[in-house]
Short mmCIF file of C-alpha atoms and ligand atoms in Angstrom, two decimals:
data_model
loop_
_atom_site.label_atom_id
_atom_site.label_comp_id
_atom_site.label_asym_id
_atom_site.label_seq_id
_atom_site.Cartn_x
_atom_site.Cartn_y
_atom_site.Cartn_z
CA MET F 1 40.64 97.28 169.96
CA LEU F 2 43.57 98.22 167.67
CA VAL F 3 45.56 101.31 168.80
CA LEU F 4 48.38 102.91 166.98
CA GLY F 5 50.90 104.68 169.47
CA ILE F 6 53.36 107.51 168.59
CA GLU F 7 56.18 108.21 170.81
CA THR F 8 58.50 111.44 170.05
CA SER F 9 59.22 112.67 173.41
CA CYS F 10 63.15 112.43 173.43
CA ASP F 11 65.21 110.94 170.87
CA GLU F 12 63.47 107.96 169.45
CA THR F 13 61.14 108.32 166.56
CA ALA F 14 58.77 105.47 167.33
CA VAL F 15 55.52 103.69 166.26
CA GLY F 16 53.80 100.66 167.64
CA ILE F 17 50.51 98.90 166.76
CA VAL F 18 48.86 96.70 169.71
CA ALA F 19 45.74 94.94 170.18
CA ASP F 20 43.79 95.16 173.40
CA GLY F 21 46.76 96.65 175.26
CA ARG F 22 48.36 93.18 175.15
CA ARG F 23 49.34 91.85 171.73
CA LEU F 24 52.06 93.41 169.81
CA LEU F 25 51.52 93.76 166.21
CA THR F 26 54.51 95.71 165.18
CA ASN F 27 57.11 98.03 167.17
CA ILE F 28 59.22 100.46 164.84
CA VAL F 29 61.89 102.56 166.40
CA ALA F 30 64.26 104.91 164.44
CA SER F 31 66.89 105.93 166.96
CA GLN F 32 68.70 109.16 166.63
CA ALA F 33 71.43 108.00 169.29
CA ALA F 34 74.12 108.08 166.65
CA VAL F 35 73.39 111.78 165.71
CA HIS F 36 73.40 112.85 169.24
CA ALA F 37 76.61 110.78 170.05
CA GLN F 38 78.55 113.37 168.52
CA TYR F 39 77.58 116.05 170.88
CA GLY F 40 77.63 113.62 173.86
CA GLY F 41 73.92 114.03 174.73
CA VAL F 42 70.58 114.73 173.18
CA VAL F 43 70.34 118.15 171.34
CA PRO F 44 66.57 119.28 171.72
CA GLU F 45 66.64 121.18 168.33
CA VAL F 46 68.30 118.41 166.38
CA ALA F 47 65.97 116.02 167.91
CA SER F 48 62.85 117.95 166.81
CA ARG F 49 64.32 118.06 163.26
CA GLN F 50 65.05 114.35 163.25
CA HIS F 51 61.52 113.52 164.25
CA ILE F 52 59.94 115.50 161.49
CA GLU F 53 62.25 113.68 158.94
CA ALA F 54 61.58 110.19 160.42
CA ILE F 55 57.80 110.20 161.45
CA LEU F 56 55.94 109.70 158.42
CA PRO F 57 58.27 107.03 157.18
CA VAL F 58 58.20 105.16 160.56
CA ILE F 59 54.27 105.28 160.56
CA ARG F 60 54.21 103.84 157.09
CA ALA F 61 56.51 100.97 158.03
CA ALA F 62 54.51 100.25 161.17
CA LEU F 63 51.23 99.78 159.30
CA ALA F 64 53.12 97.76 156.52
CA GLU F 65 55.00 95.43 159.01
CA GLY F 66 51.64 95.34 161.33
CA ARG F 67 49.64 94.56 158.07
CA CYS F 68 47.00 96.95 158.86
CA THR F 69 45.27 99.77 156.91
CA PRO F 70 44.21 102.99 158.60
CA SER F 71 40.68 101.63 158.64
CA ASP F 72 41.52 98.67 160.98
CA LEU F 73 42.67 100.98 163.69
CA ASP F 74 40.30 101.80 166.60
CA ALA F 75 42.41 105.03 167.97
CA VAL F 76 45.52 106.99 167.55
CA ALA F 77 47.74 107.30 170.65
CA VAL F 78 50.33 109.74 171.38
CA THR F 79 52.70 110.79 174.05
CA ALA F 80 51.70 114.30 175.11
CA GLY F 81 54.53 114.54 177.90
CA PRO F 82 56.77 114.56 179.97
CA GLY F 83 59.63 115.29 177.56
CA LEU F 84 61.34 117.80 175.33
CA ALA F 85 58.50 120.27 174.17
CA GLY F 86 59.76 120.57 170.52
CA ALA F 87 60.11 116.91 170.24
CA LEU F 88 56.82 115.92 171.70
CA LEU F 89 55.05 118.65 169.35
CA VAL F 90 56.00 116.63 166.24
CA GLY F 91 54.44 113.41 167.41
CA LEU F 92 51.49 115.25 168.80
CA ASN F 93 50.69 117.24 165.78
CA THR F 94 51.31 114.21 163.44
CA ALA F 95 48.67 112.16 165.63
CA LYS F 96 46.18 114.97 165.60
CA ALA F 97 46.41 115.05 161.90
CA LEU F 98 46.07 111.31 161.61
CA ALA F 99 43.22 111.17 164.01
CA PHE F 100 41.22 114.02 162.08
CA ALA F 101 42.06 112.57 158.51
CA TRP F 102 41.23 108.85 159.65
CA SER F 103 38.35 109.93 161.89
CA LYS F 104 39.67 108.09 164.74
CA PRO F 105 39.76 108.99 168.60
CA LEU F 106 42.93 110.73 169.68
CA ILE F 107 44.27 109.48 173.19
CA ALA F 108 46.89 111.21 175.14
CA VAL F 109 49.32 109.05 177.01
CA ASN F 110 51.70 110.04 179.78
CA HIS F 111 55.11 108.69 178.64
CA LEU F 112 55.96 107.39 182.19
CA GLU F 113 52.50 105.45 182.17
CA GLY F 114 53.53 104.22 178.74
CA HIS F 115 56.88 102.73 180.37
CA VAL F 116 54.85 101.10 182.89
CA TYR F 117 52.41 99.43 180.39
CA ALA F 118 55.25 97.85 178.58
CA ASN F 119 54.77 95.23 181.29
CA TRP F 120 51.48 94.39 179.90
CA LEU F 121 52.83 93.42 176.48
CA SER F 122 53.59 90.07 177.82
CA GLU F 123 51.92 86.39 178.12
CA THR F 124 50.39 87.37 181.62
CA PRO F 125 49.62 90.77 182.87
CA PRO F 126 50.95 91.74 186.25
CA PRO F 127 48.34 91.65 189.21
CA LEU F 128 47.58 94.95 191.02
CA PRO F 129 48.23 96.82 193.11
CA ALA F 130 51.87 97.19 191.76
CA VAL F 131 54.92 99.03 192.77
CA ALA F 132 56.51 100.43 189.83
CA LEU F 133 60.26 101.64 189.64
CA ILE F 134 60.58 103.84 186.71
CA VAL F 135 64.05 104.70 185.81
CA SER F 136 64.91 106.59 182.56
CA GLY F 137 67.05 109.21 181.31
CA GLY F 138 64.76 111.92 182.69
CA HIS F 139 62.98 110.25 185.59
CA SER F 140 63.63 107.89 188.64
CA GLU F 141 60.39 107.18 190.50
CA ILE F 142 58.82 104.59 192.72
CA ILE F 143 55.16 104.60 192.14
CA LEU F 144 52.27 102.80 193.44
CA ALA F 145 49.70 101.70 190.85
CA GLU F 146 46.52 101.09 192.79
CA ASP F 147 44.54 100.24 189.80
CA HIS F 148 44.57 101.39 186.08
CA GLY F 149 45.02 105.04 185.94
CA ARG F 150 45.49 105.32 189.80
CA TYR F 151 48.86 106.25 190.99
CA ARG F 152 50.54 107.42 194.06
CA LEU F 153 54.07 108.73 194.21
CA LEU F 154 56.26 106.82 196.91
CA GLY F 155 59.66 108.27 196.00
CA ARG F 156 61.81 110.06 193.35
CA THR F 157 65.12 111.34 192.79
CA ARG F 158 65.96 114.51 194.38
CA ASP F 159 68.68 115.32 191.76
CA ASP F 160 69.87 113.23 188.63
CA ALA F 161 67.74 110.62 187.01
CA ALA F 162 69.33 107.19 187.19
CA GLY F 163 69.77 107.05 183.27
CA GLU F 164 71.20 110.56 183.45
CA ALA F 165 73.46 109.14 186.08
CA PHE F 166 74.70 106.45 183.88
CA ASP F 167 74.92 108.85 180.87
CA LYS F 168 77.23 111.24 182.87
CA ALA F 169 79.35 108.72 184.59
CA ALA F 170 79.98 107.27 181.01
CA ARG F 171 81.01 110.64 179.82
CA VAL F 172 83.50 111.08 182.59
CA LEU F 173 84.95 107.59 181.99
CA GLY F 174 85.18 108.03 178.35
CA LEU F 175 82.85 105.41 177.59
CA GLY F 176 80.36 107.11 175.10
CA PHE F 177 76.66 107.62 174.59
CA PRO F 178 74.26 106.40 175.37
CA GLY F 179 75.88 105.72 178.90
CA GLY F 180 73.74 102.96 180.22
CA PRO F 181 74.65 100.20 177.82
CA ALA F 182 78.28 101.49 177.58
CA ILE F 183 78.71 101.18 181.32
CA GLU F 184 77.11 97.80 181.58
CA ARG F 185 79.46 96.47 178.98
CA ALA F 186 82.55 97.96 180.55
CA ALA F 187 81.51 96.58 184.05
CA ARG F 188 81.01 92.99 182.50
CA ASP F 189 84.76 93.05 181.57
CA ALA F 190 85.90 94.54 184.73
CA GLY F 191 86.90 91.79 186.52
CA PRO F 192 86.26 91.34 190.35
CA LYS F 193 88.32 94.42 191.72
CA ALA F 194 85.89 97.24 191.60
CA PRO F 195 86.21 100.30 194.04
CA ARG F 196 83.13 100.58 196.54
CA LEU F 197 81.30 103.76 195.65
CA PRO F 198 78.91 105.34 197.93
CA ARG F 199 75.22 104.98 198.40
CA ALA F 200 72.81 107.72 199.22
CA TRP F 201 70.21 105.98 201.56
CA LEU F 202 68.58 109.10 202.73
CA GLY F 203 67.51 107.40 205.77
CA LYS F 204 64.14 105.51 205.61
CA SER F 205 62.99 107.70 202.62
CA ASN F 206 62.01 106.18 199.35
CA ASP F 207 63.75 108.95 197.53
CA PHE F 208 67.08 108.69 195.52
CA SER F 209 70.25 110.84 195.08
CA PHE F 210 72.69 110.18 192.53
CA SER F 211 74.79 113.42 192.55
CA GLY F 212 77.33 112.22 195.40
CA LEU F 213 77.83 108.92 193.33
CA LYS F 214 78.53 111.06 190.34
CA SER F 215 81.07 113.25 192.07
CA ALA F 216 82.73 110.06 193.25
CA VAL F 217 83.09 108.84 189.84
CA MET F 218 84.58 111.94 188.72
CA ARG F 219 87.06 111.98 191.52
CA LEU F 220 88.21 108.47 190.97
CA ALA F 221 88.57 109.09 187.28
CA GLN F 222 90.49 112.17 187.65
CA GLU F 223 92.90 110.61 190.13
CA GLY F 224 93.40 107.55 187.76
CA ALA F 225 92.76 105.63 191.00
CA ALA F 226 91.30 102.59 188.97
CA PRO F 227 90.68 101.47 185.31
CA ALA F 228 87.54 103.13 183.79
CA ALA F 229 85.81 99.57 183.53
CA ALA F 230 86.36 98.80 187.39
CA ILE F 231 85.03 102.41 188.21
CA ALA F 232 82.03 101.66 185.82
CA ALA F 233 81.42 98.41 187.79
CA GLY F 234 81.60 100.19 191.11
CA PHE F 235 79.31 102.82 189.87
CA GLN F 236 76.71 100.25 188.53
CA THR F 237 76.67 98.02 191.59
CA ALA F 238 75.97 101.15 193.69
CA VAL F 239 72.98 102.38 191.53
CA VAL F 240 71.55 98.75 191.43
CA ASP F 241 71.89 98.29 195.27
CA VAL F 242 70.10 101.39 196.00
CA LEU F 243 67.29 101.14 193.42
CA THR F 244 66.61 97.53 194.37
CA ALA F 245 66.65 97.95 198.09
CA LYS F 246 64.42 100.79 198.06
CA THR F 247 61.95 99.08 195.52
CA ALA F 248 61.84 96.03 197.34
CA ARG F 249 61.23 97.74 200.74
CA ALA F 250 58.37 99.98 199.29
CA ALA F 251 56.71 96.85 197.72
CA ALA F 252 56.71 95.14 201.13
CA ALA F 253 55.50 98.17 203.01
CA VAL F 254 52.37 98.81 200.78
CA GLY F 255 51.57 95.14 200.14
CA ALA F 256 52.07 95.30 196.37
CA ARG F 257 51.32 91.97 194.43
CA SER F 258 53.86 92.69 191.88
CA VAL F 259 56.85 94.86 191.13
CA LEU F 260 57.25 96.45 187.69
CA LEU F 261 60.57 97.53 186.46
CA SER F 262 60.26 100.24 183.61
CA GLY F 263 61.97 102.90 181.43
CA GLY F 264 65.55 102.80 179.65
CA VAL F 265 67.49 101.80 182.59
CA ALA F 266 65.27 98.75 183.10
CA ALA F 267 67.27 97.03 180.13
CA ASN F 268 70.27 96.89 182.75
CA GLY F 269 70.84 93.04 183.11
CA PRO F 270 72.43 93.45 186.84
CA LEU F 271 69.34 95.63 187.92
CA ARG F 272 67.11 93.02 186.48
CA ALA F 273 68.87 90.03 188.29
CA ALA F 274 69.09 91.98 191.57
CA LEU F 275 65.63 93.08 191.60
CA ALA F 276 64.32 89.67 190.66
CA GLU F 277 66.35 88.15 193.64
CA ARG F 278 65.21 91.00 196.14
CA SER F 279 61.78 91.74 195.29
CA PRO F 280 59.23 90.24 197.94
CA VAL F 281 56.74 89.55 195.09
CA PRO F 282 56.93 88.43 191.56
CA LEU F 283 58.75 90.86 189.25
CA TRP F 284 57.69 92.02 185.67
CA ALA F 285 60.34 93.47 183.21
CA PRO F 286 59.78 94.18 179.81
CA PRO F 287 61.69 92.47 176.96
CA LEU F 288 64.89 94.69 176.47
CA ASP F 289 63.62 96.31 173.25
CA LEU F 290 60.30 97.36 175.16
CA CYS F 291 62.35 99.09 178.00
CA THR F 292 63.77 101.92 176.06
CA ASP F 293 61.26 104.42 174.39
CA ASN F 294 59.06 102.81 171.85
CA GLY F 295 55.51 103.37 170.36
CA ALA F 296 53.98 99.98 171.37
CA MET F 297 53.94 100.95 175.01
CA ILE F 298 52.06 104.14 174.38
CA ALA F 299 49.30 102.07 172.52
CA ALA F 300 49.41 99.44 175.36
CA ALA F 301 48.87 102.39 177.93
CA ALA F 302 46.11 104.07 175.79
CA PHE F 303 44.05 100.94 175.67
CA TYR F 304 43.38 101.28 179.57
CA ARG F 305 43.12 105.01 179.20
CA ALA F 306 40.33 104.92 176.38
CA GLU F 307 37.25 104.83 178.65
CA SER F 308 38.66 107.99 180.08
CA GLY F 309 37.76 109.77 177.01
CA ALA F 310 39.38 110.80 173.73
CA ALA F 311 41.32 114.26 173.44
CA GLY F 312 40.34 117.10 171.45
CA LEU F 313 42.26 118.62 168.65
CA ASP F 314 43.10 121.48 171.04
CA LEU F 315 45.29 119.02 172.80
CA ASP F 316 48.72 120.60 173.77
CA VAL F 317 52.01 118.92 174.97
CA ARG F 318 52.77 118.87 178.50
CA ALA F 319 56.52 118.94 178.90
CA SER F 320 56.48 118.30 182.73
CA TRP F 321 53.60 116.17 182.99
CA SER F 322 53.67 114.09 186.22
CA LEU F 323 51.95 110.70 186.85
CA ALA F 324 51.32 110.90 190.41
O1 KG4 I 1 63.26 105.39 178.69
P1 KG4 I 1 64.42 105.79 177.96
O2 KG4 I 1 64.67 105.06 176.52
O3 KG4 I 1 64.43 107.37 177.67
C1 KG4 I 1 63.76 108.46 178.37
O4 KG4 I 1 62.61 108.36 178.61
O5 KG4 I 1 64.56 108.84 178.98
O6 KG4 I 1 65.68 105.81 178.73
C2 KG4 I 1 67.06 106.24 178.29
C3 KG4 I 1 68.05 106.07 179.48
C4 KG4 I 1 69.48 106.50 179.07
O7 KG4 I 1 69.78 107.40 180.30
C5 KG4 I 1 70.15 105.23 178.80
O8 KG4 I 1 71.53 105.31 179.15
C6 KG4 I 1 69.65 104.55 179.82
O9 KG4 I 1 68.08 104.57 179.64
N1 KG4 I 1 69.75 102.84 179.59
C7 KG4 I 1 70.50 102.02 180.33
C8 KG4 I 1 70.66 100.79 179.57
N2 KG4 I 1 70.02 101.06 178.36
C9 KG4 I 1 69.50 102.42 178.37
N3 KG4 I 1 70.93 102.20 181.65
C10 KG4 I 1 71.62 100.98 182.26
N4 KG4 I 1 71.72 99.93 181.38
C11 KG4 I 1 71.24 99.89 180.15
N5 KG4 I 1 71.34 98.53 179.63
ZN1 ZN I 2 61.42 106.97 178.19
#
């Protein structure tokens, strides 16, 4: 089954083509990061306009690079939410038009489920039940995937998402946008003397909170107490510590057979290394280019959603669609 997946929930116009939910034929991503960097963050109206300009060229490029014609495809999948409503609409309406014109079923995919299924685009698929740590610009959740399409929420952030915390910390430290890669780079050059920043353990809860950490970064930066790179290192260590400890504990508690790292923050090297070390069961983490937003993960997730039925052309975006 060959699926074309379209993703426009935030600032990446992305299209991937995947066979049987596992084999990647192509994955084209047009990033708007440089445009939004001027504003220090994603501007929704700008994102929508950029998607409109990029979507058809990206679809053409994906078909060309994947050496497919529309008639080879079995379905068109699209992110229906969660995300920026105006941005989602561009992908959704394009997918509807293509599904109608090409007479293919239209499959609506939850963006977070897409992130989780980036882990299926690998040699061996992870065994279920799995505990997924989904950490992106908009989400930080620990989810139990009992089976395909069966999810239970184990924990979530009570304030900022992990990626949002990276982006805000980077802004305060003058390291640029997007913040995650900038913090990771700065921390690498920081040397051994990083300040110890606070961790919000919230007792035995699987929930996260990053607002106290953000305030601590601001305070240290204002006081000029340490170089920006050292503060970045202290921040990253604190985030990684909390994310890995809670995910490892949750995986042990529910008897998961694998841990799945997903979302843009999953590209973080120290997070990947620490979770590999602390997870009680084998860890899956997508290759770096499949961690951040892409269309291939949407096509992969759609393969496992297909049996639950195609969406109608009255499909609407669900800006705050939760997975569990
Ligand atoms: O999943 P994603 O591409 O978009 C959303 O669905 O939000 O995630 C983007 C987030 C941004 O906050 C970005 O700073 C973060 O992922 N990110 C990272 C790294 N690469 C991207 N955070 C930490 N370390 C990285 N290497
Ligand atoms: Zn995402």
